[in-house]
Coordinates of C-alpha atoms in Angstrom, one line a residue:
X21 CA 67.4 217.4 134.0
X22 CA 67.3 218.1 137.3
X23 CA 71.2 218.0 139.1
X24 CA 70.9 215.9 142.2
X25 CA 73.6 217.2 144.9
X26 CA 76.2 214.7 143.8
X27 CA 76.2 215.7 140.6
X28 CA 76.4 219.3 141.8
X29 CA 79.3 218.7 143.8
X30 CA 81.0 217.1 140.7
X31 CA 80.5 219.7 138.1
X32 CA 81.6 222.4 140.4
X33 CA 85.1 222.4 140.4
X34 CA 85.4 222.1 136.7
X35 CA 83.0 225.1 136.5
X36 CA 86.0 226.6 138.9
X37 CA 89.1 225.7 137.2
X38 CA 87.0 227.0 133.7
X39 CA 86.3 230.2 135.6
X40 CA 90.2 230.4 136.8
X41 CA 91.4 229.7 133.1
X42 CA 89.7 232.5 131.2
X43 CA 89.2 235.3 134.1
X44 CA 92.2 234.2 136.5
X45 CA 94.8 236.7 135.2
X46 CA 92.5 239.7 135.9
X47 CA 92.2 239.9 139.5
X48 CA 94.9 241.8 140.9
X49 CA 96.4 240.8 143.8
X50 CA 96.7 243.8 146.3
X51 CA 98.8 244.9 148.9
X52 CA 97.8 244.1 152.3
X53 CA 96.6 247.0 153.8
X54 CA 98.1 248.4 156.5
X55 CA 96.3 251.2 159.3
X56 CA 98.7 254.2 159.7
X57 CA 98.5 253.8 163.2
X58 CA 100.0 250.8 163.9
X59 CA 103.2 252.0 161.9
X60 CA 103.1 255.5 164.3
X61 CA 102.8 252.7 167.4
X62 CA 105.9 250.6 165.9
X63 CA 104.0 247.6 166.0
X64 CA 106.1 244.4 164.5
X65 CA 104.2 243.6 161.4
X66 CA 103.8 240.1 160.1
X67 CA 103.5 239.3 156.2
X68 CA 101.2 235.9 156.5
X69 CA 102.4 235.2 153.0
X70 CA 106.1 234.0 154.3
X71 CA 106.8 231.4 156.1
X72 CA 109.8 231.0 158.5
X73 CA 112.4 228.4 157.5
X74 CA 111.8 224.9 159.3
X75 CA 114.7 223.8 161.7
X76 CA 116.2 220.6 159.7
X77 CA 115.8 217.6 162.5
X78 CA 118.5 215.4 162.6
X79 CA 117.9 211.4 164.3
X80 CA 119.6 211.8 167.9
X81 CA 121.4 208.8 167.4
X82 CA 123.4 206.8 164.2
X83 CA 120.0 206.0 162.8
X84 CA 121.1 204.1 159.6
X85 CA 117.8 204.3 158.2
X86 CA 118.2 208.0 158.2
X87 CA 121.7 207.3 156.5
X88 CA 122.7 209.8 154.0
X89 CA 124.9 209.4 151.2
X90 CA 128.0 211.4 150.7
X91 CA 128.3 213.6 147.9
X92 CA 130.1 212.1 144.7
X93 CA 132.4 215.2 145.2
X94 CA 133.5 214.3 149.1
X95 CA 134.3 210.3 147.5
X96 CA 138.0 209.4 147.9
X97 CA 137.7 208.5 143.9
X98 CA 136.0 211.3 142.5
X99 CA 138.1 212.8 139.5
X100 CA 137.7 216.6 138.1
X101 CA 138.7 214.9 134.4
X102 CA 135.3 212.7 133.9
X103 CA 135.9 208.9 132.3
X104 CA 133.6 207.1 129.7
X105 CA 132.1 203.9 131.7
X106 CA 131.4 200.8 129.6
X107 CA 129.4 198.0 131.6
X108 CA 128.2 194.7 130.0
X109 CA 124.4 197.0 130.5
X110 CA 125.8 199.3 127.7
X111 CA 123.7 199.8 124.5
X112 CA 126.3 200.8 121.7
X113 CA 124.2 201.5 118.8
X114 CA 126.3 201.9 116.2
X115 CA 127.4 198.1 116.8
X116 CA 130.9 197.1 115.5
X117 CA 131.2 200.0 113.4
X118 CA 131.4 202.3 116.5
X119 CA 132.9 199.7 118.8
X120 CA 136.0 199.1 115.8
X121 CA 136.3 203.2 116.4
X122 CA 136.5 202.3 120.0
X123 CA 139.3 199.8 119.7
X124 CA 141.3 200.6 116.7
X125 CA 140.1 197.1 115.0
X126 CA 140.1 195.9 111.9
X127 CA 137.1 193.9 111.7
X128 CA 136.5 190.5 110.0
X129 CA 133.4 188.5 109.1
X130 CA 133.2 184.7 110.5
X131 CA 135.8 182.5 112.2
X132 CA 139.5 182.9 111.9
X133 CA 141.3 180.6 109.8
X134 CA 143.2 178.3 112.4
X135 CA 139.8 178.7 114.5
X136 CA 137.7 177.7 111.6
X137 CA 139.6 174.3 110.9
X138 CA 138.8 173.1 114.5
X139 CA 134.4 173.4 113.4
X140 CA 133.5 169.8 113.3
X141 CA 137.1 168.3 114.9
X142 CA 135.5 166.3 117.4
X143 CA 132.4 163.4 117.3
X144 CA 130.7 163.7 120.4
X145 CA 128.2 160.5 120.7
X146 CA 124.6 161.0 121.1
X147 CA 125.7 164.9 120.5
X148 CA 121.9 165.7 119.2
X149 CA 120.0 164.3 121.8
X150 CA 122.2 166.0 124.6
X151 CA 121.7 169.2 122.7
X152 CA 118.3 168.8 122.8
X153 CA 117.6 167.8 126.4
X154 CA 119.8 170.6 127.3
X155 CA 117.5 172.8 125.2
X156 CA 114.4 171.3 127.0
X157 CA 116.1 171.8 130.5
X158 CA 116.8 175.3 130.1
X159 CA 113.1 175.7 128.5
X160 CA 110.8 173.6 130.1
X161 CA 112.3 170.9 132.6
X162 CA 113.7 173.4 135.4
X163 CA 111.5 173.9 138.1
X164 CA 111.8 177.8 138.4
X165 CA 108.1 179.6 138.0
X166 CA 108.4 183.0 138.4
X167 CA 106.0 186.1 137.1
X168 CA 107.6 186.8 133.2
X169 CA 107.3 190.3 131.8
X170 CA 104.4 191.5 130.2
X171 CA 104.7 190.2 126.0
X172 CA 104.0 193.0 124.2
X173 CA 103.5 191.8 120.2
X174 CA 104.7 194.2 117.6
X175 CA 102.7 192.8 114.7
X176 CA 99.5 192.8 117.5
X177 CA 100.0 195.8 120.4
X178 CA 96.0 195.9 121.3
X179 CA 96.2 192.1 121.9
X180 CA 95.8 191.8 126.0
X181 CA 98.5 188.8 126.3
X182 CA 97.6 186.0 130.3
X183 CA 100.2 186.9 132.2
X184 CA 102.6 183.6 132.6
X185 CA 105.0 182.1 134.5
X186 CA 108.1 180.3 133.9
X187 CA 112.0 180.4 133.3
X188 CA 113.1 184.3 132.8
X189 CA 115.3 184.6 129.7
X190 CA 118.2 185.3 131.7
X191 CA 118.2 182.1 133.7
X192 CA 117.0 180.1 130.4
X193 CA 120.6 181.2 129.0
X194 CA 122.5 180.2 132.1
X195 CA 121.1 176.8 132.1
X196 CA 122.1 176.1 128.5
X197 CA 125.7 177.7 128.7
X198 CA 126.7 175.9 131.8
X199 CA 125.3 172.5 130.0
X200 CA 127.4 173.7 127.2
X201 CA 130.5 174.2 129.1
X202 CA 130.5 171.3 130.8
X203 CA 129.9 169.4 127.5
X204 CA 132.8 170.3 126.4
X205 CA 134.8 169.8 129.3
X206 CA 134.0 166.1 129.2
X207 CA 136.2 165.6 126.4
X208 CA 139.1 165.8 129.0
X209 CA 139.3 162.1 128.5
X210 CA 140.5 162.4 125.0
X211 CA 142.3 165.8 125.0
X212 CA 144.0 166.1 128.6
X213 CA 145.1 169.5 128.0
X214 CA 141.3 170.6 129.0
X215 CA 142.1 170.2 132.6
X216 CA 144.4 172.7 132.8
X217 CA 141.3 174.9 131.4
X218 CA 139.7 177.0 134.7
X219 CA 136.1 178.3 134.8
X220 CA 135.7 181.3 136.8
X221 CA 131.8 182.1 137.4
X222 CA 131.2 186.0 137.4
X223 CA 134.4 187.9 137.2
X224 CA 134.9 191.3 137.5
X225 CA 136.2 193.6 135.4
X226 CA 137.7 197.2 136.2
X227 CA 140.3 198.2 133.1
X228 CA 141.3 201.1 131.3
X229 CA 142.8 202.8 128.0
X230 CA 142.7 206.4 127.1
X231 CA 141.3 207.3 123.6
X232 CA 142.1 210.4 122.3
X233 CA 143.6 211.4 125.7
X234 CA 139.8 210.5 127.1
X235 CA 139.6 207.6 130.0
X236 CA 137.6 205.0 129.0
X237 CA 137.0 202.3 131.8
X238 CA 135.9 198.7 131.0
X239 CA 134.0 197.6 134.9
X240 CA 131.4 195.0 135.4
X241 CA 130.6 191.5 136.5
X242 CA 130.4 188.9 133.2
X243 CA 129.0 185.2 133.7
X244 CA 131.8 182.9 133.2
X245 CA 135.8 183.9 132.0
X246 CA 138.3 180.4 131.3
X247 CA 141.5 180.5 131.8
X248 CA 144.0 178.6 130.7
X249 CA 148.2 177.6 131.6
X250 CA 149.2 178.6 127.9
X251 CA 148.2 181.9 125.7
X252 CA 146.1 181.6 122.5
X253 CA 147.6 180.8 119.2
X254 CA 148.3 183.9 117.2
X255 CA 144.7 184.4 114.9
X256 CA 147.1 186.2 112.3
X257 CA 150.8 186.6 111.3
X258 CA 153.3 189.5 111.1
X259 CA 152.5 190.4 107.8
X260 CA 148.6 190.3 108.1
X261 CA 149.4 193.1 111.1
X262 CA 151.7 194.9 108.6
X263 CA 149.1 195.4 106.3
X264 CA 147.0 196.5 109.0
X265 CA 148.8 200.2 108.4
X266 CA 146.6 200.6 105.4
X267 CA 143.1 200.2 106.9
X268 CA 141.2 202.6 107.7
X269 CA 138.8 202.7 110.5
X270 CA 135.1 203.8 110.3
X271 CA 134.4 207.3 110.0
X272 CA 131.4 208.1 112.0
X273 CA 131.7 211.9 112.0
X274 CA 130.6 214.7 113.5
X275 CA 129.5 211.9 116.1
X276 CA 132.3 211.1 119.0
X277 CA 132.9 206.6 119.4
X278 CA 132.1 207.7 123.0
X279 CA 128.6 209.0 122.5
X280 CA 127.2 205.4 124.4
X281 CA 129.3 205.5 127.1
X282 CA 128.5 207.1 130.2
X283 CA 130.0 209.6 131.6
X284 CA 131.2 209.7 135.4
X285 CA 133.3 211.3 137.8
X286 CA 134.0 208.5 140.4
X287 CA 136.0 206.3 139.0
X288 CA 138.8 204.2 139.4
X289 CA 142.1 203.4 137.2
X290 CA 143.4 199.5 137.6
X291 CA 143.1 196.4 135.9
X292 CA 141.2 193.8 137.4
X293 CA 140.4 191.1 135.7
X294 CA 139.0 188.7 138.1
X295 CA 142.1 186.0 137.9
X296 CA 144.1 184.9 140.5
X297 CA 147.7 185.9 139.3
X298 CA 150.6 184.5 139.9
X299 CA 149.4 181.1 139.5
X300 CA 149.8 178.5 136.8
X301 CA 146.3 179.4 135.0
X302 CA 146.4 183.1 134.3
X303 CA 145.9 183.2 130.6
X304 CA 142.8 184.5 129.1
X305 CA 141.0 182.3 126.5
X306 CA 137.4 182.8 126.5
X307 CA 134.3 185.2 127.9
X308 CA 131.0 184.5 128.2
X309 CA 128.3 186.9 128.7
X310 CA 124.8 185.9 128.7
X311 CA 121.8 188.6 127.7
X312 CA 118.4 188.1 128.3
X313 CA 116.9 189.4 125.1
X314 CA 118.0 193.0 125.3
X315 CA 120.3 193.7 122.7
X316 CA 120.3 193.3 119.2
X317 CA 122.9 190.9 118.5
X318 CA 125.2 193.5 116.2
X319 CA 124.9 195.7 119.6
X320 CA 126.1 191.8 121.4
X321 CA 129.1 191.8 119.4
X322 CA 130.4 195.4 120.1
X323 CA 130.0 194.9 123.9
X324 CA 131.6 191.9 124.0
X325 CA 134.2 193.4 121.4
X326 CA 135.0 196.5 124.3
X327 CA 134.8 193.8 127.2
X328 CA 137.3 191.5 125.2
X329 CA 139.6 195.0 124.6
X330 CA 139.5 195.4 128.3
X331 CA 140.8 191.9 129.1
X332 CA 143.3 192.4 126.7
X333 CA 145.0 195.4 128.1
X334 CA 144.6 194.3 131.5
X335 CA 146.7 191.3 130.5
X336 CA 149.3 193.2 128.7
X337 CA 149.7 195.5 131.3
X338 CA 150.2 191.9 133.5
X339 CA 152.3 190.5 131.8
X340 CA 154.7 193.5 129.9
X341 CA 153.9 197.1 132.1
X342 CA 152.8 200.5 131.2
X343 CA 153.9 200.2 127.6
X344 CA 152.7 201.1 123.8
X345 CA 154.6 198.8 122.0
X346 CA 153.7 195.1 122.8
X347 CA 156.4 192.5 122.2
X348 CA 153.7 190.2 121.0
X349 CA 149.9 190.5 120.6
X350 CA 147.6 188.9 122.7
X351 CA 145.1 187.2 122.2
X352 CA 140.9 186.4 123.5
X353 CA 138.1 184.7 122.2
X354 CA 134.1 185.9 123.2
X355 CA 130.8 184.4 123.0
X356 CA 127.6 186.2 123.4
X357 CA 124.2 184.2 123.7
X358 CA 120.9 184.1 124.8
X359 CA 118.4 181.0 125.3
X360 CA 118.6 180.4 121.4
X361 CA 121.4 182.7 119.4
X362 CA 125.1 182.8 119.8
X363 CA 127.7 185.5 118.4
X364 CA 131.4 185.2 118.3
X365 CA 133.9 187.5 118.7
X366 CA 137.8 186.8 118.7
X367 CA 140.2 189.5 119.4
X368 CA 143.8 190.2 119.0
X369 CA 145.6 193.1 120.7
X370 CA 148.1 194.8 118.1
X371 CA 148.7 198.0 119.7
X372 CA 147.7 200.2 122.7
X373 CA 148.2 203.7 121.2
X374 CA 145.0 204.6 120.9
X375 CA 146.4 208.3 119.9
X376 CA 145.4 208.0 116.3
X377 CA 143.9 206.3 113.6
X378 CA 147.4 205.6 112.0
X379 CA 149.6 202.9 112.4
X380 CA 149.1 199.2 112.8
X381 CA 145.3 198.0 114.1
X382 CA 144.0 195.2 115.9
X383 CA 141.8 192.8 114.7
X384 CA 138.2 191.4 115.7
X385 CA 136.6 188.3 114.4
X386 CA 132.7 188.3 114.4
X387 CA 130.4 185.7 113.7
X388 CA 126.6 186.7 114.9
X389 CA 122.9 185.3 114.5
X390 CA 123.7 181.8 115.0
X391 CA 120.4 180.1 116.3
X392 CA 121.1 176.9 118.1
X393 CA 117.3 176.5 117.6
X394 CA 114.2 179.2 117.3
X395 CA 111.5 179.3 119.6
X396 CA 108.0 180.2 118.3
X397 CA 105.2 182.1 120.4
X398 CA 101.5 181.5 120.7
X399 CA 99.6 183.6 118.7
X400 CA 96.2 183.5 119.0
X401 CA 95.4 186.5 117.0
X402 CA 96.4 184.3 113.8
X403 CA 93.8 183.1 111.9
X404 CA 95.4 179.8 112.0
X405 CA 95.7 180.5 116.1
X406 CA 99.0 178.6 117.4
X407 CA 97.4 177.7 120.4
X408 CA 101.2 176.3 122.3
X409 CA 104.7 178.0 121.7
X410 CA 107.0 175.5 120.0
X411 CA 111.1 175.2 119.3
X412 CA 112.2 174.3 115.8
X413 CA 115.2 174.6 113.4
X414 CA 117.1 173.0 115.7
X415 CA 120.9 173.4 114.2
X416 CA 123.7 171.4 115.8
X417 CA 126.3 172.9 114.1
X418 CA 126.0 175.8 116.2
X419 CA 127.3 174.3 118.6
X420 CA 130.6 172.8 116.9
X421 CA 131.2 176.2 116.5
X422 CA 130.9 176.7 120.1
X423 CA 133.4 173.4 120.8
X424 CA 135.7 174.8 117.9
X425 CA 136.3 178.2 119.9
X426 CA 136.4 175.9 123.2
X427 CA 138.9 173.6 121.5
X428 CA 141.0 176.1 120.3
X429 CA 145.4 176.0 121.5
X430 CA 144.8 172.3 122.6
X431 CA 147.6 170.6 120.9
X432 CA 146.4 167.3 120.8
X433 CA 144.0 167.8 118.2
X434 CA 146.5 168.8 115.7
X435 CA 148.8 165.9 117.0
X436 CA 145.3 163.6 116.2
X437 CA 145.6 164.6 112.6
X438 CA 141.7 165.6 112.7

């Protein structure tokens, strides 16, 4: 076959960098050579080979697009003793397990007992069909259309999925909790308490604790914290936290609880929680943080487990000062959720020596994988194709749970006898 000069021109270089590969190391690389009698004459030599260092230039003026950032070390809150950072971003992998390390917890499956009485309480009419138009609002109704990730199939990774556009996850969840909430804030009319309830949309978080003489700082913004004029009922007794004394925490050895958590010298060491003190409505009750399909939802509950250990000691340190013992625990209630699952978390503060492993432990409720309803894909790889995703197993009763936790230290629904 005879090579035409393009064809030439492309097989060349490969023949090079063949040549290079197998013969390269053999040529030597000599000395320059230099005549005798420039070095009698003195002549100033020049090695070609070096190049002279280029003069940095600098923008004659305050350029602040040729800004440049200070180093962490010239900060004013850059610390020599580095802190383990926890943001609502964080990925603990262990789940609760680790998290319970985390927070000295004893942890408990479901709702706690004078939370669990509260499921079902209230009758909301037409309570299905609202759920359900809130469900087609946050999936289909909004008018958002905006480029989605690529969908990337597990059971099908060659199939080439049309790129769409909608509702991102994150918004979807948004949509439905703020529906949610204000659900359950119409029910003012037969419980007045709820208006002393306050809804404060993205607090921020900055708290601390030391674990085994380590910082650990709690910081990050969260969708939605309520407040309310009076603390939460107690979610167990004296002599449940007695017995406490006896539990022992998961060992996750030669592994440190921190492992997740990253690790930074700028910090800073307050409690913020993102409530006006000093006012008539400074008591926590209830976090919301809504993911967008990131987290699996044992990894949910250990964030929100952490967050809810931040608020906590924040509020103690409020309400009591800089102290270990507390004269009464204190208590905070977390739900985690998505466009379609919820997991709750309720947490009671014990103790803030986080020294050891002995002594009296707080305690964490968890309640995960509740699916208010599942959303189905296309798949048109199937053999029976499902040409149009579709939502089913719609379950109300998810979100009684979610009015139970809302309802929870209103005293007019014991007073109602329901």
């Amino acid at each position: 076959m005879k090579l035409t000069q393009t064809l030439c021109k492309q097989r060349m270089p490969l023949a090079w960098r063949r040549i290079w590969g197998s013969k390269g190391g053999q040529f030597a690389d000599n000395p320059p050579l230099i005549l005798q009698s420039l070095v009698e004459k003195g002549t100033k030599l020049i090695d070609p080979t070096e190049k002279p260092p280029l003069a940095k230039w600098r923008p004659p003026v305050d350029d602040p697009r040729f800004y440049q950032h200070p180093k962490p070390e010239d900060l004013a809150n850059y610390h020599e003793e580095p802190a383990y950072i926890c943001t609502p971003a964080c990925r603990i992998y262990e789940g609760t397990k680790q998290a319970a390390c985390l927070a000295k917890a004893q942890i408990f499956e479901g709702f706690p007992p004078v939370v669990k009485q509260l499921i079902g309480a209230v009758q909301i009419p037409d309570k299905d069909m609202l759920l359900q138009r809130y469900i087609m609002q946050s999936q289909y109704w909004n008018t958002t259309s905006k480029k989605l990730p690529k969908r990337i199939d597990p059971r099908k990774p060659g199939y080439v999925f049309r790129r769409q556009y909608g509702i991102p996850s994150k918004m979807q969840g948004e949509i439905l909790a703020r529906n949610l909430l204000r659900l359950c804030q119409s029910q003012v009319s037969n419980f007045p308490s709820l208006r002393d309830r306050r809804h404060i949309y993205k607090p921020y978080i900055n708290s601390h604790y030391y674990y085994r003489d380590k910082a650990v700082v709690v910081r990050g913004l969260n969708d939605w914290l309520i407040s309310s004029n009076q603390p939460l009922p107690h979610f167990a007794d004296e002599a449940v936290i007695d017995m406490s004394v006896n539990h022992s925490l998961p060992d996750l050895f030669p592994i440190s609880p921190t492992i997740d958590l990253l690790v930074e010298h700028n910090y800073e060491l307050e409690h913020n929680t993102g409530m006006k003190t000093g006012g008539n409505h400074d008591h926590l009750h209830t976090l919301v943080i809504v993911d967008a399909n990131r987290l699996k939802s044992d990894q949910r509950m250990a964030r929100n487990l952490l967050h809810c250990l931040a608020y906590a000691i924040a509020q103690a340190h409020r309400l009591y000062g800089n102290v270990k013992v507390l004269p009464k625990p204190i208590c905070i209630q977390s739900v985690s959720m998505d466009h379609e699952m919820f997991s709750f978390v309720f947490f009671q503060l014990n103790t803030l020596s986080f020294d050891s492993d002995n002594g009296i432990k707080n305690f964490a409720w968890i309640d995960g994988e509740n699916y208010l309803f599942r959303k189905i894909l296309s798949q048109p790889w199937m053999p029976k194709a499902i040409r149009f995703e579709r939502l089913e197993d719609f379950d109300p009763n998810v979100f009684d749970k979610f009015m139970a936790m809302y309802l929870n230290g209103v005293p007019e629904v014991g007073k109602s006898g329901k």
